[in-house]
Amino acid sequence: MREPRPVVAALCGLAAALLLGACAPIGRQASDGGAVAPQAGAADAAQSTVDTPWGPLGPADRELIVKVRQAGLWEIPVGREAERRASRAATRRNLGEIARQHVRLDALDRAVAAKLNVPLPNQPTADQQSWMSEITGKSGNDYDRTAVARLRMAHGQIYPAIGAVRGSTRNTLVRAFSEQCETFVRTHMRLLEGTGFVTGDMLPDPPQATGAPPAGSPGQPYSPAPPATSLLGGGQ
């Protein structure tokens, strides 16, 4: 039997490599909880919906799980540091409590990610690291104000994302997890506001409203619309 020609052999090797690559996982969880680099085709896979024992798992579901983990990676150390360094007792108490609650939320998040095979980050983002450095570089009331500002803005941004996932997910595990997240984040916003440092410039921009009524003049009496029954001629 003749040996295969070099070109034919090379093509066969390439085909085998492509077939093996197609069978490789697109993204998985490492044993230490870290994210394993995805293979080729991850851009399409990131937008895909996969079946799980708890129902379909979509991109928004996976993104929420990652965002919650990412939040804990910087909010836990900030809260712990603030518990020691903040100038006001309320800031020390409330931010320390936020850190402790984030530890519990992070454990819930990692458990959900493991069940759904969602890879998680293990390091704060560049932006988060810059916020941590900014906070650490402050002292006195500026320290409290900066820590509260950064944390309140972050919580205000993730809160509507949690509600959107809760209202739309087809995955029962993610649905239950999003409810837990909403409770945690709502509590954290109250704790931050309880420090006395939260001001309007620390809040995200309000959502765009398309069906709001025109604004009335403050102090003017409110004139409610007539009951629906009277419009139909059935008023009493």
mmCIF file of C-alpha atoms in Angstrom:
data_model
loop_
_atom_site.group_PDB
_atom_site.id
_atom_site.type_symbol
_atom_site.label_atom_id
_atom_site.label_comp_id
_atom_site.label_asym_id
_atom_site.label_seq_id
_atom_site.Cartn_x
_atom_site.Cartn_y
_atom_site.Cartn_z
ATOM 1 C CA MET A 1 0.000 0.000 0.000
ATOM 2 C CA ARG A 2 1.395 3.347 -1.005
ATOM 3 C CA GLU A 3 1.986 6.016 1.646
ATOM 4 C CA PRO A 4 -0.364 9.029 1.386
ATOM 5 C CA ARG A 5 0.961 11.954 -0.529
ATOM 6 C CA PRO A 6 2.188 14.852 1.666
ATOM 7 C CA VAL A 7 -0.601 17.196 0.541
ATOM 8 C CA VAL A 8 -3.307 14.613 1.184
ATOM 9 C CA ALA A 9 -1.868 13.813 4.606
ATOM 10 C CA ALA A 10 -1.766 17.478 5.549
ATOM 11 C CA LEU A 11 -5.353 17.991 4.507
ATOM 12 C CA CYS A 12 -6.442 14.965 6.522
ATOM 13 C CA GLY A 13 -4.626 16.301 9.568
ATOM 14 C CA LEU A 14 -6.275 19.698 9.175
ATOM 15 C CA ALA A 15 -9.711 18.138 8.883
ATOM 16 C CA ALA A 16 -9.122 16.092 12.028
ATOM 17 C CA ALA A 17 -8.014 19.193 13.908
ATOM 18 C CA LEU A 18 -11.093 21.085 12.811
ATOM 19 C CA LEU A 19 -13.372 18.252 13.877
ATOM 20 C CA LEU A 20 -11.715 18.053 17.281
ATOM 21 C CA GLY A 21 -11.977 21.814 17.668
ATOM 22 C CA ALA A 22 -15.672 21.705 16.892
ATOM 23 C CA CYS A 23 -16.159 19.265 19.747
ATOM 24 C CA ALA A 24 -14.226 21.376 22.255
ATOM 25 C CA PRO A 25 -16.257 23.232 24.902
ATOM 26 C CA ILE A 26 -16.905 26.882 24.181
ATOM 27 C CA GLY A 27 -16.450 27.942 27.772
ATOM 28 C CA ARG A 28 -16.277 26.130 31.065
ATOM 29 C CA GLN A 29 -15.605 26.513 34.761
ATOM 30 C CA ALA A 30 -12.130 25.676 36.030
ATOM 31 C CA SER A 31 -11.743 23.641 39.214
ATOM 32 C CA ASP A 32 -10.688 26.781 41.111
ATOM 33 C CA GLY A 33 -13.779 28.691 39.986
ATOM 34 C CA GLY A 34 -11.934 30.742 37.384
ATOM 35 C CA ALA A 35 -13.019 31.333 33.826
ATOM 36 C CA VAL A 36 -11.390 29.167 31.165
ATOM 37 C CA ALA A 37 -10.594 30.985 27.928
ATOM 38 C CA PRO A 38 -13.299 30.175 25.347
ATOM 39 C CA GLN A 39 -12.488 28.526 22.059
ATOM 40 C CA ALA A 40 -13.124 29.834 18.560
ATOM 41 C CA GLY A 41 -16.753 30.645 17.904
ATOM 42 C CA ALA A 42 -17.314 32.084 21.364
ATOM 43 C CA ALA A 43 -18.824 35.276 19.944
ATOM 44 C CA ASP A 44 -21.732 33.303 18.507
ATOM 45 C CA ALA A 45 -21.954 31.103 21.582
ATOM 46 C CA ALA A 46 -22.207 34.133 23.866
ATOM 47 C CA GLN A 47 -25.521 35.017 22.223
ATOM 48 C CA SER A 48 -26.857 31.481 22.204
ATOM 49 C CA THR A 49 -29.504 29.919 24.413
ATOM 50 C CA VAL A 50 -28.822 26.461 25.788
ATOM 51 C CA ASP A 51 -31.085 23.898 27.417
ATOM 52 C CA THR A 52 -30.571 23.069 31.095
ATOM 53 C CA PRO A 53 -32.515 20.969 33.633
ATOM 54 C CA TRP A 54 -34.015 24.273 34.879
ATOM 55 C CA GLY A 55 -35.098 25.539 31.464
ATOM 56 C CA PRO A 56 -33.461 27.581 28.694
ATOM 57 C CA LEU A 57 -30.409 29.602 29.723
ATOM 58 C CA GLY A 58 -29.998 32.781 27.659
ATOM 59 C CA PRO A 59 -27.216 35.369 27.341
ATOM 60 C CA ALA A 60 -28.887 37.816 29.746
ATOM 61 C CA ASP A 61 -29.119 35.064 32.364
ATOM 62 C CA ARG A 62 -25.417 34.275 32.083
ATOM 63 C CA GLU A 63 -24.486 37.950 32.073
ATOM 64 C CA LEU A 64 -26.318 38.540 35.362
ATOM 65 C CA ILE A 65 -24.471 35.659 37.013
ATOM 66 C CA VAL A 66 -21.150 37.121 35.847
ATOM 67 C CA LYS A 67 -22.068 40.667 36.898
ATOM 68 C CA VAL A 68 -22.963 39.591 40.424
ATOM 69 C CA ARG A 69 -19.632 37.823 40.780
ATOM 70 C CA GLN A 70 -17.826 40.830 39.322
ATOM 71 C CA ALA A 71 -19.532 43.150 41.799
ATOM 72 C CA GLY A 72 -18.433 41.098 44.781
ATOM 73 C CA LEU A 73 -14.804 41.084 43.667
ATOM 74 C CA TRP A 74 -14.430 44.780 44.447
ATOM 75 C CA GLU A 75 -17.290 45.560 46.832
ATOM 76 C CA ILE A 76 -16.191 42.999 49.421
ATOM 77 C CA PRO A 77 -12.678 44.478 49.871
ATOM 78 C CA VAL A 78 -14.032 48.046 49.761
ATOM 79 C CA GLY A 79 -16.610 47.265 52.441
ATOM 80 C CA ARG A 80 -14.056 45.535 54.636
ATOM 81 C CA GLU A 81 -11.624 48.410 54.363
ATOM 82 C CA ALA A 82 -14.365 50.965 55.043
ATOM 83 C CA GLU A 83 -15.330 49.083 58.185
ATOM 84 C CA ARG A 84 -11.862 49.948 59.502
ATOM 85 C CA ARG A 85 -11.113 53.300 57.895
ATOM 86 C CA ALA A 86 -14.335 55.266 57.422
ATOM 87 C CA SER A 87 -14.649 58.435 59.470
ATOM 88 C CA ARG A 88 -18.290 57.999 60.516
ATOM 89 C CA ALA A 89 -19.697 55.133 62.547
ATOM 90 C CA ALA A 90 -22.669 54.741 60.174
ATOM 91 C CA THR A 91 -20.333 54.325 57.209
ATOM 92 C CA ARG A 92 -18.182 51.781 59.018
ATOM 93 C CA ARG A 93 -21.214 49.813 60.164
ATOM 94 C CA ASN A 94 -23.201 49.874 56.918
ATOM 95 C CA LEU A 95 -20.368 49.223 54.470
ATOM 96 C CA GLY A 96 -19.062 46.438 56.670
ATOM 97 C CA GLU A 97 -22.500 44.863 56.552
ATOM 98 C CA ILE A 98 -22.555 45.203 52.759
ATOM 99 C CA ALA A 99 -19.262 43.300 52.574
ATOM 100 C CA ARG A 100 -20.616 40.486 54.758
ATOM 101 C CA GLN A 101 -23.784 40.230 52.687
ATOM 102 C CA HIS A 102 -21.757 40.173 49.473
ATOM 103 C CA VAL A 103 -19.828 37.171 50.788
ATOM 104 C CA ARG A 104 -23.121 35.293 51.128
ATOM 105 C CA LEU A 105 -24.338 36.496 47.732
ATOM 106 C CA ASP A 106 -21.061 35.447 46.142
ATOM 107 C CA ALA A 107 -21.468 31.927 47.538
ATOM 108 C CA LEU A 108 -24.966 31.741 46.053
ATOM 109 C CA ASP A 109 -23.674 33.074 42.739
ATOM 110 C CA ARG A 110 -20.856 30.541 42.496
ATOM 111 C CA ALA A 111 -23.235 27.693 43.299
ATOM 112 C CA VAL A 112 -25.611 28.767 40.516
ATOM 113 C CA ALA A 113 -22.719 29.225 38.080
ATOM 114 C CA ALA A 114 -21.408 25.732 38.833
ATOM 115 C CA LYS A 115 -24.815 24.154 38.174
ATOM 116 C CA LEU A 116 -25.253 26.057 34.900
ATOM 117 C CA ASN A 117 -21.604 25.790 33.786
ATOM 118 C CA VAL A 118 -21.128 29.565 33.562
ATOM 119 C CA PRO A 119 -17.457 30.665 33.752
ATOM 120 C CA LEU A 120 -16.792 33.384 36.305
ATOM 121 C CA PRO A 121 -14.088 36.054 36.662
ATOM 122 C CA ASN A 122 -11.637 36.049 39.552
ATOM 123 C CA GLN A 123 -10.280 39.597 39.338
ATOM 124 C CA PRO A 124 -11.882 43.063 39.488
ATOM 125 C CA THR A 125 -12.066 44.874 36.164
ATOM 126 C CA ALA A 126 -9.704 47.730 35.358
ATOM 127 C CA ASP A 127 -12.452 50.230 36.207
ATOM 128 C CA GLN A 128 -13.177 48.526 39.499
ATOM 129 C CA GLN A 129 -9.498 48.515 40.409
ATOM 130 C CA SER A 130 -9.315 52.233 39.672
ATOM 131 C CA TRP A 131 -12.327 52.873 41.947
ATOM 132 C CA MET A 132 -10.693 50.878 44.720
ATOM 133 C CA SER A 133 -7.493 52.885 44.365
ATOM 134 C CA GLU A 134 -9.473 56.128 44.315
ATOM 135 C CA ILE A 135 -11.282 55.233 47.531
ATOM 136 C CA THR A 136 -8.136 54.057 49.294
ATOM 137 C CA GLY A 137 -6.396 57.326 48.436
ATOM 138 C CA LYS A 138 -8.984 59.413 50.309
ATOM 139 C CA SER A 139 -9.222 60.202 54.020
ATOM 140 C CA GLY A 140 -11.766 61.597 56.467
ATOM 141 C CA ASN A 141 -15.194 62.477 55.123
ATOM 142 C CA ASP A 142 -13.827 62.361 51.578
ATOM 143 C CA TYR A 143 -13.104 58.684 52.099
ATOM 144 C CA ASP A 144 -16.677 58.000 53.234
ATOM 145 C CA ARG A 145 -18.207 60.109 50.480
ATOM 146 C CA THR A 146 -16.139 58.510 47.705
ATOM 147 C CA ALA A 147 -16.745 54.945 48.874
ATOM 148 C CA VAL A 148 -20.488 55.523 49.205
ATOM 149 C CA ALA A 149 -20.667 57.297 45.832
ATOM 150 C CA ARG A 150 -18.942 54.513 43.931
ATOM 151 C CA LEU A 151 -20.944 51.787 45.622
ATOM 152 C CA ARG A 152 -24.299 53.540 45.252
ATOM 153 C CA MET A 153 -23.751 54.193 41.553
ATOM 154 C CA ALA A 154 -22.828 50.548 40.958
ATOM 155 C CA HIS A 155 -25.870 49.252 42.820
ATOM 156 C CA GLY A 156 -28.169 51.646 40.993
ATOM 157 C CA GLN A 157 -26.893 50.360 37.657
ATOM 158 C CA ILE A 158 -27.252 46.638 38.339
ATOM 159 C CA TYR A 159 -30.662 46.911 40.034
ATOM 160 C CA PRO A 160 -32.705 47.368 36.819
ATOM 161 C CA ALA A 161 -30.706 44.587 35.139
ATOM 162 C CA ILE A 162 -31.788 42.217 37.888
ATOM 163 C CA GLY A 163 -35.430 43.200 37.398
ATOM 164 C CA ALA A 164 -35.189 42.708 33.640
ATOM 165 C CA VAL A 165 -33.829 39.187 34.050
ATOM 166 C CA ARG A 166 -36.390 38.339 36.736
ATOM 167 C CA GLY A 167 -39.199 39.463 34.457
ATOM 168 C CA SER A 168 -38.026 37.626 31.353
ATOM 169 C CA THR A 169 -35.911 34.575 32.190
ATOM 170 C CA ARG A 170 -37.234 31.145 31.231
ATOM 171 C CA ASN A 171 -34.786 29.469 33.608
ATOM 172 C CA THR A 172 -36.285 28.671 37.010
ATOM 173 C CA LEU A 173 -32.897 28.553 38.754
ATOM 174 C CA VAL A 174 -31.945 31.992 37.429
ATOM 175 C CA ARG A 175 -35.414 33.285 38.297
ATOM 176 C CA ALA A 176 -34.993 32.293 41.943
ATOM 177 C CA PHE A 177 -31.428 33.641 41.981
ATOM 178 C CA SER A 178 -32.501 36.987 40.536
ATOM 179 C CA GLU A 179 -35.049 37.356 43.328
ATOM 180 C CA GLN A 180 -32.307 36.779 45.881
ATOM 181 C CA CYS A 181 -30.119 39.330 44.112
ATOM 182 C CA GLU A 182 -32.889 41.919 44.160
ATOM 183 C CA THR A 183 -33.268 41.537 47.919
ATOM 184 C CA PHE A 184 -29.542 41.935 48.502
ATOM 185 C CA VAL A 185 -29.111 44.943 46.210
ATOM 186 C CA ARG A 186 -32.188 46.737 47.551
ATOM 187 C CA THR A 187 -30.857 46.249 51.085
ATOM 188 C CA HIS A 188 -27.432 47.534 50.067
ATOM 189 C CA MET A 189 -28.900 50.704 48.573
ATOM 190 C CA ARG A 190 -30.752 51.368 51.816
ATOM 191 C CA LEU A 191 -27.569 50.795 53.824
ATOM 192 C CA LEU A 192 -25.674 53.220 51.601
ATOM 193 C CA GLU A 193 -28.409 55.828 51.855
ATOM 194 C CA GLY A 194 -28.371 55.332 55.618
ATOM 195 C CA THR A 195 -24.831 56.723 55.795
ATOM 196 C CA GLY A 196 -26.130 60.225 55.024
ATOM 197 C CA PHE A 197 -23.673 60.675 52.152
ATOM 198 C CA VAL A 198 -25.901 59.780 49.194
ATOM 199 C CA THR A 199 -26.748 62.751 46.970
ATOM 200 C CA GLY A 200 -28.434 63.058 43.603
ATOM 201 C CA ASP A 201 -25.172 63.084 41.654
ATOM 202 C CA MET A 202 -24.403 59.592 42.996
ATOM 203 C CA LEU A 203 -27.411 58.080 41.221
ATOM 204 C CA PRO A 204 -27.603 56.742 37.663
ATOM 205 C CA ASP A 205 -29.605 58.675 35.090
ATOM 206 C CA PRO A 206 -33.344 57.908 35.369
ATOM 207 C CA PRO A 207 -34.881 55.697 32.675
ATOM 208 C CA GLN A 208 -36.522 57.305 29.673
ATOM 209 C CA ALA A 209 -40.287 57.560 30.131
ATOM 210 C CA THR A 210 -42.596 57.683 27.111
ATOM 211 C CA GLY A 211 -46.036 57.647 28.760
ATOM 212 C CA ALA A 212 -45.606 60.020 31.695
ATOM 213 C CA PRO A 213 -48.260 62.726 32.226
ATOM 214 C CA PRO A 214 -47.184 66.383 32.100
ATOM 215 C CA ALA A 215 -45.689 67.736 35.284
ATOM 216 C CA GLY A 216 -47.983 69.760 37.491
ATOM 217 C CA SER A 217 -47.031 72.823 39.485
ATOM 218 C CA PRO A 218 -45.804 72.014 42.997
ATOM 219 C CA GLY A 219 -48.315 73.057 45.643
ATOM 220 C CA GLN A 220 -51.322 72.955 43.311
ATOM 221 C CA PRO A 221 -54.224 70.697 44.303
ATOM 222 C CA TYR A 222 -54.368 67.373 42.514
ATOM 223 C CA SER A 223 -57.423 66.797 40.325
ATOM 224 C CA PRO A 224 -57.968 63.059 39.922
ATOM 225 C CA ALA A 225 -59.543 61.676 36.785
ATOM 226 C CA PRO A 226 -63.254 60.800 37.107
ATOM 227 C CA PRO A 227 -64.054 57.157 37.878
ATOM 228 C CA ALA A 228 -64.378 54.932 34.840
ATOM 229 C CA THR A 229 -67.998 54.130 35.700
ATOM 230 C CA SER A 230 -69.035 57.766 35.328
ATOM 231 C CA LEU A 231 -67.527 57.864 31.857
ATOM 232 C CA LEU A 232 -69.769 54.982 30.910
ATOM 233 C CA GLY A 233 -72.844 56.614 32.400
ATOM 234 C CA GLY A 234 -72.980 54.213 35.307
ATOM 235 C CA GLY A 235 -71.794 56.490 38.124
ATOM 236 C CA GLN A 236 -73.519 56.282 41.481
#
